[in-house]
């Protein structure tokens, strides 16, 4: 490539020719001394090529000038601008007019081809003309020998022809004119100007690429390197100067840009193996005025991309919902609840898919978060999606993501889906039984292949995700009705965790209510003792069936706390007003019950709990066959409280008989 040293000064030309041509052109070269620096090299063919390559290596020349065979050889073998001193018919005519003063028989030896128009001119000049053409020095000698044998003693041609004539004592005349030399120099100056402009662009491009960490190389339209940054030079194991001007097919065929130059299309995110390392390659065409004039390849180290991906995911994780609950945060001491916790802890130690079943509000997401935080993926993303809360089209794009322009209204640049967001972590698919059947097919494929294809995309993206699914639906029944795919069911039902409803663990109602009411009171700025405040309500809480489970208990606890803060002290609390705020506790099924539950201080509850009517207590004892332990369990009270109520009932019955 031409050097840029001395930019703004005269263009630097190198005139390569035989000595006869050099001497002939010298007056014209002197004319251009003020417009160009012109170095003259006497040489031909191999010697000329070696000299030119040395100037290219040194970067000391902007353009080269030569004639005939020399020019043709240089243009074919070196990557540099070469101007040609052209031989025209008028030049031949002038040379023949001069030669006829020496002989009426003149031989003409030209490079490349003969000139048919001379057949008409020779009649006008009244001389005999014999024409021959050559392409190599050997052919030039053969042509010369033919003219000698035919008795021609004057020869017109190029420098090599004139030199042969002198060696054999024959008159030799150059076929070129000084005007042809002038035009050749003008052409060389223009080539030098263009070369300097291109070199300026290349220098600017190299300057930009120099500071990039990625390995980058650019080529011209001939697939020759025009810009190389240091990382690419180190990768190729050569200096930048040795790389510039080399064809990529010769340097590194794996990195060739020939296809990009031919198609004009970019090729992004291609994975290739080079120098025993994995790379992500982007090949991009370079265009000027709509035409492809070059191309560039950028190599990204796959290891760096993986590290950047991990960093990006870490930063994104800090902005996304994470798993907050652990098993230590789950409240409950009932046997059913403890069995569920023990099973969940055992499942957490594996990386298998878990299906959590249970009624709405039973705490399925809390268990999913606890499983995640107890697993080896703790600290990684925990992403939850409710499959029943989004329309089908939106759920699909949320789960799998989409590419730029995948559908009307899509975000520019596309968006990654929740599977990608949960990479290396856990994806919680809540209410999976309500997922549309069409999406169940796509979900099954992702679970099988562990790779996701975005909407509008074609490239599978590998994902490392643990699936925890949850449902309140009877999946077996849905499968019979063909509303849930059987193959998906068996894929997600690897480990099954059924959660008990709140009415199936009534022993936990009091501790849960105490925790929830106390938490809300604290949030509302109240220091009231939740245990004393709840004692008169525990029987009603125990008798209620809780169709909404723990979620309903949370809502009702909020209402109770808001009701309580209107009173200054516990003695002032008027519970009759709670009938309006919490009517479900005073419905028929719970109107007779206000007994305390285990989990609250018995000294507190003993002073506030009211026994049920005798008829209700008698009915419950009859239903249980007199089993006091079962009766206490059904009433949600301790056996001590049951004994107290039974004594009070007996006392009331005795008093009635006395009356």
XYZ file of C-alpha atoms in Angstrom:
659
model
C 0.000 0.000 0.000
C 1.261 3.552 -0.680
C 2.714 5.365 2.249
C 1.145 8.585 3.449
C 4.402 10.271 4.348
C 4.732 13.578 2.574
C 1.014 13.896 1.921
C 0.309 17.292 0.371
C 3.701 17.305 -1.439
C 4.346 16.231 -5.042
C 3.190 12.738 -6.052
C 5.967 10.167 -6.111
C 6.259 8.266 -9.389
C 8.575 5.482 -10.483
C 9.346 5.128 -14.213
C 10.349 1.516 -14.985
C 11.774 0.808 -18.446
C 14.704 -0.215 -20.644
C 17.446 2.401 -20.886
C 16.460 3.365 -24.454
C 12.985 4.334 -23.349
C 14.354 6.134 -20.296
C 16.750 8.228 -22.396
C 14.016 8.946 -24.914
C 11.571 10.099 -22.203
C 14.114 12.135 -20.202
C 13.190 15.551 -21.703
C 9.551 14.980 -20.792
C 10.477 13.826 -17.305
C 12.342 17.078 -16.820
C 9.201 18.982 -17.850
C 7.291 17.395 -14.941
C 9.958 17.968 -12.295
C 7.847 20.683 -10.654
C 4.705 18.521 -10.552
C 6.036 15.129 -9.514
C 9.001 13.345 -7.994
C 9.972 10.795 -10.667
C 12.442 8.012 -9.987
C 13.800 6.154 -13.054
C 14.595 2.440 -12.874
C 16.288 0.727 -15.819
C 15.075 -2.858 -15.859
C 12.616 -5.260 -17.423
C 10.437 -8.194 -16.492
C 11.701 -10.055 -13.377
C 14.196 -7.350 -12.461
C 11.509 -4.690 -12.864
C 9.054 -6.645 -10.711
C 11.615 -7.068 -7.919
C 12.416 -3.360 -7.957
C 8.741 -2.391 -7.842
C 7.996 -4.744 -4.961
C 10.847 -3.256 -2.980
C 9.381 0.253 -3.467
C 5.967 -1.034 -2.388
C 7.463 -2.586 0.732
C 9.235 0.665 1.566
C 6.091 2.681 0.843
C 8.197 5.161 -1.151
C 6.087 5.348 -4.317
C 2.517 6.431 -5.034
C 2.248 5.120 -8.618
C 4.364 3.415 -11.291
C 4.816 4.180 -14.999
C 5.977 1.782 -17.714
C 5.350 0.739 -21.314
C 4.692 -2.371 -23.408
C 5.493 -5.740 -21.903
C 6.949 -4.231 -18.729
C 3.669 -2.461 -17.969
C 1.654 -5.613 -18.640
C 3.816 -7.718 -16.345
C 3.703 -5.154 -13.536
C -0.068 -4.802 -13.717
C -0.452 -8.572 -13.442
C 2.010 -9.267 -10.640
C 2.032 -6.357 -8.182
C -0.733 -4.758 -6.140
C -0.028 -1.126 -6.963
C -1.302 1.519 -9.412
C 0.555 1.219 -12.766
C 0.122 3.720 -15.612
C 0.940 2.604 -19.170
C 2.597 4.588 -21.933
C 0.312 3.570 -24.757
C 1.463 2.943 -28.322
C -0.994 4.417 -30.839
C -1.312 4.146 -34.585
C -0.193 7.763 -35.030
C 2.988 7.026 -33.120
C 3.751 4.121 -35.461
C 3.064 6.341 -38.464
C 5.537 8.981 -37.267
C 8.166 6.307 -36.631
C 7.673 4.821 -40.133
C 7.963 8.259 -41.771
C 11.255 8.683 -39.983
C 12.432 5.146 -40.830
C 11.780 5.456 -44.609
C 14.673 7.899 -44.820
C 16.914 4.981 -43.847
C 15.344 2.129 -45.810
C 12.367 1.226 -47.987
C 11.953 -2.030 -46.073
C 10.976 -1.564 -42.378
C 10.060 -4.197 -39.799
C 7.600 -3.417 -37.010
C 7.565 -5.433 -33.763
C 4.865 -4.387 -31.274
C 3.710 -5.745 -27.933
C 0.410 -7.574 -27.786
C -0.933 -7.358 -31.329
C -0.164 -6.088 -34.802
C -1.795 -2.974 -36.281
C -3.994 -3.783 -39.326
C -4.202 -0.110 -40.373
C -0.491 -0.163 -41.345
C -1.284 -2.196 -44.448
C -3.041 0.835 -45.931
C -0.418 3.304 -44.728
C 2.554 1.472 -46.243
C 1.179 2.030 -49.765
C 0.964 5.712 -49.040
C 4.506 5.787 -47.664
C 5.766 3.634 -50.537
C 7.724 1.300 -48.259
C 7.566 -2.380 -47.498
C 6.373 -3.093 -43.938
C 6.445 -6.440 -42.117
C 4.613 -6.698 -38.781
C 5.122 -9.040 -35.854
C 3.783 -9.052 -32.275
C 5.170 -10.546 -29.064
C 4.147 -11.111 -25.425
C 7.363 -12.377 -23.866
C 11.049 -11.485 -24.282
C 11.599 -14.854 -25.979
C 8.871 -14.111 -28.545
C 10.388 -10.672 -29.159
C 13.750 -12.299 -30.014
C 12.043 -14.772 -32.342
C 10.264 -11.954 -34.180
C 13.521 -10.065 -34.528
C 15.303 -13.111 -35.975
C 12.533 -13.548 -38.585
C 13.020 -9.948 -39.767
C 16.757 -10.444 -39.995
C 16.398 -13.550 -42.107
C 14.002 -11.649 -44.375
C 16.688 -8.984 -44.868
C 15.142 -6.074 -42.974
C 17.809 -3.715 -41.695
C 15.542 -1.133 -39.997
C 13.258 -2.149 -37.104
C 10.633 -0.056 -35.298
C 9.399 -1.184 -31.883
C 9.747 -1.019 -28.113
C 12.896 -0.690 -26.004
C 13.629 -4.427 -26.057
C 13.407 -4.391 -29.882
C 15.742 -1.412 -30.186
C 18.216 -3.116 -27.843
C 18.174 -6.301 -29.956
C 18.768 -4.210 -33.101
C 21.795 -2.540 -31.573
C 23.229 -5.903 -30.510
C 23.048 -7.140 -34.137
C 24.121 -3.956 -35.922
C 20.696 -3.085 -37.276
C 19.010 0.326 -37.149
C 16.435 0.399 -34.345
C 13.864 3.134 -33.719
C 11.477 3.555 -30.782
C 7.864 3.451 -31.820
C 6.712 5.777 -28.987
C 6.208 9.513 -29.214
C 6.945 12.142 -26.564
C 3.235 13.005 -26.460
C 2.515 9.385 -25.472
C 5.076 9.731 -22.660
C 3.398 12.947 -21.488
C 0.006 11.278 -21.443
C 1.462 8.345 -19.514
C 2.880 10.711 -16.873
C -0.473 12.510 -16.605
C -2.166 9.162 -16.077
C 0.395 8.236 -13.421
C -0.139 11.528 -11.556
C -3.900 10.910 -11.512
C -3.396 7.353 -10.265
C -1.135 8.697 -7.531
C -3.798 11.217 -6.502
C -6.466 8.519 -6.258
C -4.057 6.210 -4.432
C -3.374 8.914 -1.872
C -7.094 9.457 -1.334
C -7.605 5.745 -0.835
C -4.567 5.556 1.412
C -6.046 8.412 3.463
C -9.243 6.459 3.920
C -7.279 3.342 4.804
C -5.210 5.294 7.335
C -8.369 6.682 8.930
C -9.897 3.212 8.969
C -6.763 1.761 10.552
C -6.837 4.536 13.136
C -10.389 3.646 14.094
C -9.686 -0.076 14.188
C -6.492 0.363 16.200
C -8.372 1.029 19.445
C -10.875 -1.810 19.091
C -10.403 -4.845 21.312
C -11.974 -7.159 18.756
C -9.869 -8.548 15.907
C -10.840 -6.619 12.752
C -9.603 -6.767 9.152
C -10.878 -4.972 6.045
C -10.256 -5.818 2.390
C -10.747 -4.031 -0.915
C -12.875 -5.315 -3.777
C -10.029 -7.701 -4.751
C -10.104 -9.338 -1.297
C -6.735 -7.788 -0.383
C -6.139 -6.493 3.127
C -6.365 -2.706 3.420
C -6.766 -2.306 7.180
C -5.714 -4.536 10.092
C -5.848 -3.743 13.785
C -3.322 -5.074 16.349
C -5.520 -7.905 17.750
C -6.018 -9.292 14.231
C -2.306 -8.939 13.425
C -1.440 -10.889 16.585
C -4.014 -13.549 15.709
C -2.589 -13.951 12.181
C 0.965 -13.924 13.513
C 2.270 -11.189 11.167
C 2.988 -7.497 11.313
C 0.465 -5.064 9.908
C 2.843 -4.038 7.085
C 3.285 -7.644 6.005
C -0.468 -8.208 5.990
C -1.512 -5.139 3.999
C -1.987 -5.894 0.331
C -2.136 -9.659 0.840
C -5.096 -11.697 -0.394
C -7.184 -13.170 2.405
C -7.475 -16.478 0.559
C -3.705 -16.803 0.925
C -3.473 -15.466 4.487
C -6.344 -17.322 6.151
C -8.937 -19.021 3.931
C -11.218 -19.503 6.981
C -11.502 -15.712 7.271
C -11.970 -15.034 3.552
C -14.432 -12.307 2.583
C -14.884 -13.444 -1.017
C -18.509 -14.487 -0.465
C -19.341 -11.161 1.179
C -17.774 -9.249 -1.723
C -19.755 -11.286 -4.249
C -23.134 -11.172 -2.499
C -22.923 -7.738 -0.871
C -24.792 -9.253 2.099
C -23.663 -9.170 5.705
C -23.241 -12.365 7.669
C -23.658 -11.880 11.404
C -23.000 -14.076 14.442
C -21.364 -16.909 12.489
C -19.521 -19.375 14.703
C -16.086 -20.471 13.472
C -13.011 -22.199 14.789
C -9.637 -20.562 14.122
C -6.249 -20.879 15.801
C -7.699 -23.524 18.156
C -10.227 -21.048 19.568
C -13.928 -20.411 19.076
C -14.965 -17.074 17.566
C -18.148 -15.252 16.682
C -17.621 -13.620 13.259
C -19.443 -10.710 11.643
C -18.760 -10.187 7.934
C -19.955 -6.833 6.598
C -19.732 -5.284 3.099
C -18.232 -1.799 2.687
C -20.261 0.315 0.275
C -19.699 3.596 -1.553
C -22.567 5.149 -3.480
C -24.421 1.841 -3.334
C -21.540 -0.256 -4.733
C -19.630 -2.855 -2.732
C -16.020 -1.640 -2.657
C -14.729 -3.851 0.120
C -15.643 -5.878 3.174
C -14.663 -6.254 6.818
C -14.570 -9.154 9.253
C -14.801 -8.741 13.020
C -13.945 -11.611 15.355
C -15.321 -11.726 18.886
C -13.709 -14.097 21.340
C -16.415 -16.569 22.390
C -14.988 -16.650 25.928
C -15.322 -12.875 26.244
C -18.903 -13.071 25.001
C -19.712 -15.704 27.600
C -18.184 -13.543 30.333
C -20.089 -10.485 29.092
C -23.273 -12.525 28.943
C -22.802 -13.587 32.559
C -22.171 -9.967 33.615
C -25.197 -8.725 31.708
C -27.411 -11.388 33.189
C -26.133 -10.477 36.658
C -26.986 -6.816 36.106
C -30.392 -7.707 34.712
C -31.003 -10.012 37.642
C -30.666 -7.078 40.032
C -33.547 -5.358 38.216
C -35.869 -8.329 38.013
C -37.999 -10.141 40.634
C -36.034 -12.664 42.642
C -36.974 -15.464 44.977
C -37.513 -13.861 48.408
C -39.010 -16.713 50.378
C -37.179 -19.572 52.031
C -38.445 -22.548 53.953
C -37.671 -20.669 57.155
C -40.262 -18.062 56.149
C -43.065 -20.598 55.740
C -45.356 -20.750 58.788
C -47.013 -23.996 59.813
C -46.562 -26.906 62.218
C -49.347 -29.233 61.124
C -48.337 -32.726 60.009
C -49.658 -32.117 56.466
C -47.697 -28.902 56.107
C -44.515 -30.373 57.560
C -44.748 -33.314 55.149
C -45.023 -30.866 52.241
C -41.973 -28.915 53.468
C -39.912 -32.081 53.895
C -40.815 -33.249 50.396
C -40.045 -29.833 48.887
C -36.635 -29.719 50.604
C -35.839 -33.140 49.165
C -36.883 -31.997 45.677
C -34.774 -28.850 45.997
C -31.595 -30.903 46.161
C -32.216 -32.126 42.599
C -32.396 -30.264 39.292
C -35.512 -32.090 38.113
C -38.778 -30.498 37.035
C -41.332 -30.090 39.843
C -45.121 -29.909 39.521
C -46.807 -28.237 42.506
C -50.529 -28.866 42.790
C -52.982 -27.299 45.161
C -55.903 -24.955 45.460
C -55.574 -21.276 44.619
C -53.956 -19.364 47.440
C -52.380 -22.458 49.014
C -48.869 -20.992 48.657
C -47.588 -22.648 45.484
C -45.317 -19.748 44.482
C -43.916 -19.478 48.006
C -42.927 -23.134 47.845
C -41.469 -22.616 44.347
C -39.304 -19.771 45.637
C -38.235 -21.803 48.666
C -37.265 -24.725 46.412
C -35.209 -22.362 44.230
C -33.425 -20.797 47.201
C -32.643 -24.226 48.648
C -31.260 -25.515 45.317
C -27.874 -25.229 43.631
C -29.389 -22.437 41.492
C -29.898 -20.141 44.487
C -28.712 -16.638 43.646
C -29.508 -17.174 39.982
C -32.615 -15.698 38.302
C -36.048 -16.740 39.495
C -38.612 -15.734 36.877
C -42.334 -16.284 37.401
C -45.139 -16.074 34.840
C -48.840 -16.703 35.339
C -49.979 -18.692 32.318
C -53.619 -17.795 32.957
C -53.212 -14.021 33.248
C -51.996 -13.212 29.716
C -53.718 -13.587 26.322
C -52.273 -16.313 24.117
C -50.395 -14.002 21.711
C -48.818 -12.016 24.535
C -47.950 -15.109 26.560
C -46.115 -16.583 23.559
C -43.968 -13.480 23.049
C -43.321 -13.198 26.796
C -42.175 -16.800 27.092
C -40.139 -17.149 23.920
C -39.232 -13.535 23.016
C -39.270 -12.066 19.530
C -36.987 -10.627 16.868
C -37.084 -7.094 15.503
C -40.189 -6.634 13.330
C -41.698 -10.001 14.274
C -45.160 -8.423 14.534
C -46.862 -5.046 14.473
C -46.052 -3.085 17.602
C -43.020 -5.175 18.532
C -40.173 -3.433 20.274
C -37.404 -2.209 18.006
C -34.435 -4.540 18.257
C -36.585 -7.403 19.535
C -36.886 -8.711 23.071
C -35.641 -11.753 24.902
C -38.251 -14.026 26.440
C -38.644 -15.285 29.985
C -36.841 -18.528 29.156
C -33.762 -16.507 28.244
C -34.236 -14.233 31.267
C -34.259 -17.298 33.530
C -31.081 -18.752 31.979
C -29.066 -20.684 34.627
C -31.935 -20.175 37.102
C -35.546 -21.252 37.625
C -38.645 -20.499 35.565
C -41.878 -20.766 37.544
C -44.870 -21.509 35.304
C -47.856 -20.771 37.508
C -51.326 -22.033 36.530
C -49.843 -24.135 33.733
C -53.138 -25.989 33.447
C -54.661 -22.840 31.942
C -52.059 -22.566 29.167
C -53.543 -22.703 25.618
C -52.996 -26.057 23.909
C -51.185 -24.398 20.976
C -48.536 -23.036 23.336
C -48.257 -26.333 25.168
C -46.716 -27.780 21.995
C -44.024 -25.080 21.833
C -43.381 -25.388 25.559
C -42.926 -29.145 25.252
C -40.312 -28.668 22.532
C -38.376 -26.173 24.637
C -38.409 -28.530 27.613
C -37.204 -31.400 25.412
C -34.535 -29.578 23.413
C -33.512 -27.009 26.046
C -33.377 -24.321 23.376
C -35.794 -21.590 22.371
C -36.524 -19.920 19.018
C -37.807 -16.360 19.230
C -40.911 -15.289 17.328
C -39.809 -14.239 13.858
C -36.425 -15.899 14.347
C -34.795 -19.044 13.006
C -31.753 -19.525 15.240
C -32.233 -21.792 18.298
C -30.893 -20.222 21.509
C -29.710 -22.722 24.150
C -31.147 -22.170 27.636
C -30.238 -23.770 30.955
C -33.420 -23.491 33.017
C -35.042 -25.503 35.779
C -38.821 -25.656 35.485
C -41.148 -25.496 38.459
C -44.789 -25.611 37.357
C -47.925 -25.175 39.402
C -51.637 -25.710 38.859
C -54.951 -25.797 40.705
C -56.568 -27.631 37.790
C -57.247 -31.391 37.725
C -54.748 -32.165 34.959
C -55.855 -35.794 34.636
C -59.370 -34.650 33.806
C -58.054 -32.008 31.401
C -56.038 -34.660 29.578
C -59.159 -36.788 29.114
C -60.897 -33.734 27.666
C -57.849 -33.083 25.388
C -57.355 -29.678 26.979
C -53.905 -30.591 28.277
C -51.258 -32.525 26.372
C -50.457 -35.883 27.872
C -46.799 -35.740 26.786
C -46.388 -32.313 28.423
C -47.972 -33.637 31.636
C -45.464 -36.442 31.887
C -42.650 -34.014 31.091
C -43.508 -31.619 33.961
C -44.727 -34.227 36.446
C -41.274 -35.619 37.157
C -41.545 -34.676 40.835
C -45.015 -33.996 42.257
C -45.590 -31.793 45.303
C -49.233 -31.616 46.470
C -49.950 -28.801 48.932
C -52.677 -29.137 51.558
C -55.533 -26.643 51.669
C -55.704 -24.401 54.712
C -58.822 -26.203 56.023
C -56.769 -29.417 55.981
C -54.263 -27.936 58.417
C -56.396 -25.966 60.817
C -53.673 -26.127 63.478
C -51.741 -23.616 61.329
C -54.537 -21.033 61.089
C -53.797 -19.382 64.436
C -50.020 -19.039 63.926
C -50.563 -17.785 60.381
C -53.208 -15.278 61.431
C -51.034 -14.080 64.301
C -48.054 -13.574 61.986
C -50.062 -11.826 59.278
C -52.010 -9.502 61.613
C -48.886 -8.605 63.585
C -47.036 -7.823 60.348
C -49.849 -5.565 59.130
C -50.163 -3.782 62.477
C -46.448 -3.052 62.400
C -46.735 -1.733 58.852
C -49.574 0.524 59.967
C -47.450 1.885 62.821
C -49.298 0.087 65.648
C -47.584 -1.638 68.598
C -50.736 -3.556 69.579
C -50.292 -7.185 70.678
C -51.829 -9.267 67.898
C -52.176 -12.320 70.176
C -54.480 -10.602 72.656
C -56.414 -8.871 69.875
C -57.043 -12.092 67.937
C -58.008 -14.295 70.886
C -61.777 -13.604 70.702
C -61.774 -14.404 66.952
C -59.804 -17.609 66.835
C -62.805 -19.888 67.063
C -64.413 -18.176 64.106
C -61.153 -18.316 62.145
C -60.938 -22.040 62.834
C -64.511 -22.755 61.817
C -64.287 -20.988 58.463
C -63.475 -23.233 55.453
C -61.141 -20.745 53.711
C -61.915 -21.385 50.029
C -59.227 -18.845 49.169
C -56.704 -20.525 51.494
C -53.707 -18.564 52.762
C -54.281 -15.761 50.264
C -57.762 -15.213 51.668
C -56.364 -15.347 55.197
C -53.867 -12.642 54.230
C -56.639 -10.386 52.949
C -58.822 -10.944 55.999
C -55.852 -10.342 58.323
C -55.332 -6.972 56.650
C -58.971 -6.072 57.318
C -58.723 -7.159 60.953
C -55.583 -5.057 61.465
C -57.193 -1.999 59.900
C -60.249 -2.551 62.138
C -58.126 -2.812 65.294
C -56.068 0.376 64.878
C -59.136 2.577 65.360
C -59.145 1.681 69.071
C -56.660 3.119 71.557
C -56.357 -0.006 73.692
C -57.402 -3.613 73.820
C -60.112 -2.932 76.406
C -61.864 -0.499 74.056
C -62.123 -2.942 71.117
C -65.761 -3.544 70.152
C -65.759 -6.737 68.083
C -69.396 -6.361 67.059
C -68.306 -3.854 64.437
C -66.203 -6.527 62.775
C -69.354 -8.207 61.425
C -69.435 -5.506 58.735
C -65.727 -5.728 57.806
C -65.395 -9.524 57.944
C -68.879 -10.954 57.266
C -67.513 -14.351 56.204
C -66.482 -15.036 59.816
C -70.053 -14.470 60.988
C -71.814 -16.586 58.361
C -73.943 -19.530 59.512
C -71.152 -22.073 59.311
C -69.056 -20.133 61.787
C -71.544 -18.130 63.819
C -71.422 -20.413 66.792
C -67.687 -20.792 67.022
C -65.233 -18.443 68.593
C -62.882 -20.903 70.291
C -59.131 -20.333 70.353
C -56.601 -22.464 68.450
C -53.259 -23.943 69.408
C -50.386 -21.593 68.682
C -51.772 -18.688 70.753
C -50.870 -18.259 74.418
C -53.552 -20.227 76.342
C -53.419 -17.721 79.185
C -54.594 -15.106 76.734
C -57.283 -17.161 75.024
C -58.737 -18.517 78.290
C -59.995 -15.108 79.258
C -61.612 -14.302 75.944
C -62.791 -17.508 74.235
C -66.505 -18.206 74.408
C -67.771 -21.803 74.326
C -70.291 -22.810 71.623
C -73.953 -23.526 72.489
C -74.489 -26.875 74.217
C -76.375 -28.271 71.206
C -73.442 -27.587 68.861
C -70.927 -29.115 71.232
C -73.172 -32.160 71.781
C -73.611 -32.632 68.002
C -69.853 -32.530 67.430
C -69.240 -35.103 70.174
C -71.905 -37.348 68.684
C -70.351 -37.052 65.178
C -66.979 -38.151 66.522
C -68.421 -40.985 68.630
C -67.359 -39.213 71.787
C -63.711 -38.978 70.662
C -62.630 -35.888 72.533
C -59.296 -35.571 70.665
C -61.049 -35.654 67.252
C -63.734 -33.266 68.510
C -61.054 -30.818 69.667
C -59.290 -31.140 66.301
C -62.473 -30.408 64.367
C -63.239 -27.415 66.560
C -59.657 -26.213 66.222
C -59.059 -26.080 69.984
C -56.909 -27.829 72.526
C -58.191 -30.737 74.617
C -57.898 -28.571 77.733
C -60.238 -26.019 76.229
C -62.655 -28.772 75.200
C -62.715 -30.067 78.793
C -63.415 -26.551 80.036
C -66.281 -26.083 77.565
C -67.743 -29.445 78.487
C -67.643 -28.522 82.193
C -69.300 -25.185 81.466
C -71.966 -26.956 79.381
C -72.637 -29.385 82.219
C -72.893 -26.487 84.661
C -75.374 -24.676 82.410
C -77.460 -27.844 82.070
C -77.500 -28.383 85.828
C -78.534 -24.782 86.444
C -81.374 -25.140 83.956
C -82.649 -28.252 85.742
C -82.567 -26.426 89.098
C -84.685 -23.657 87.602
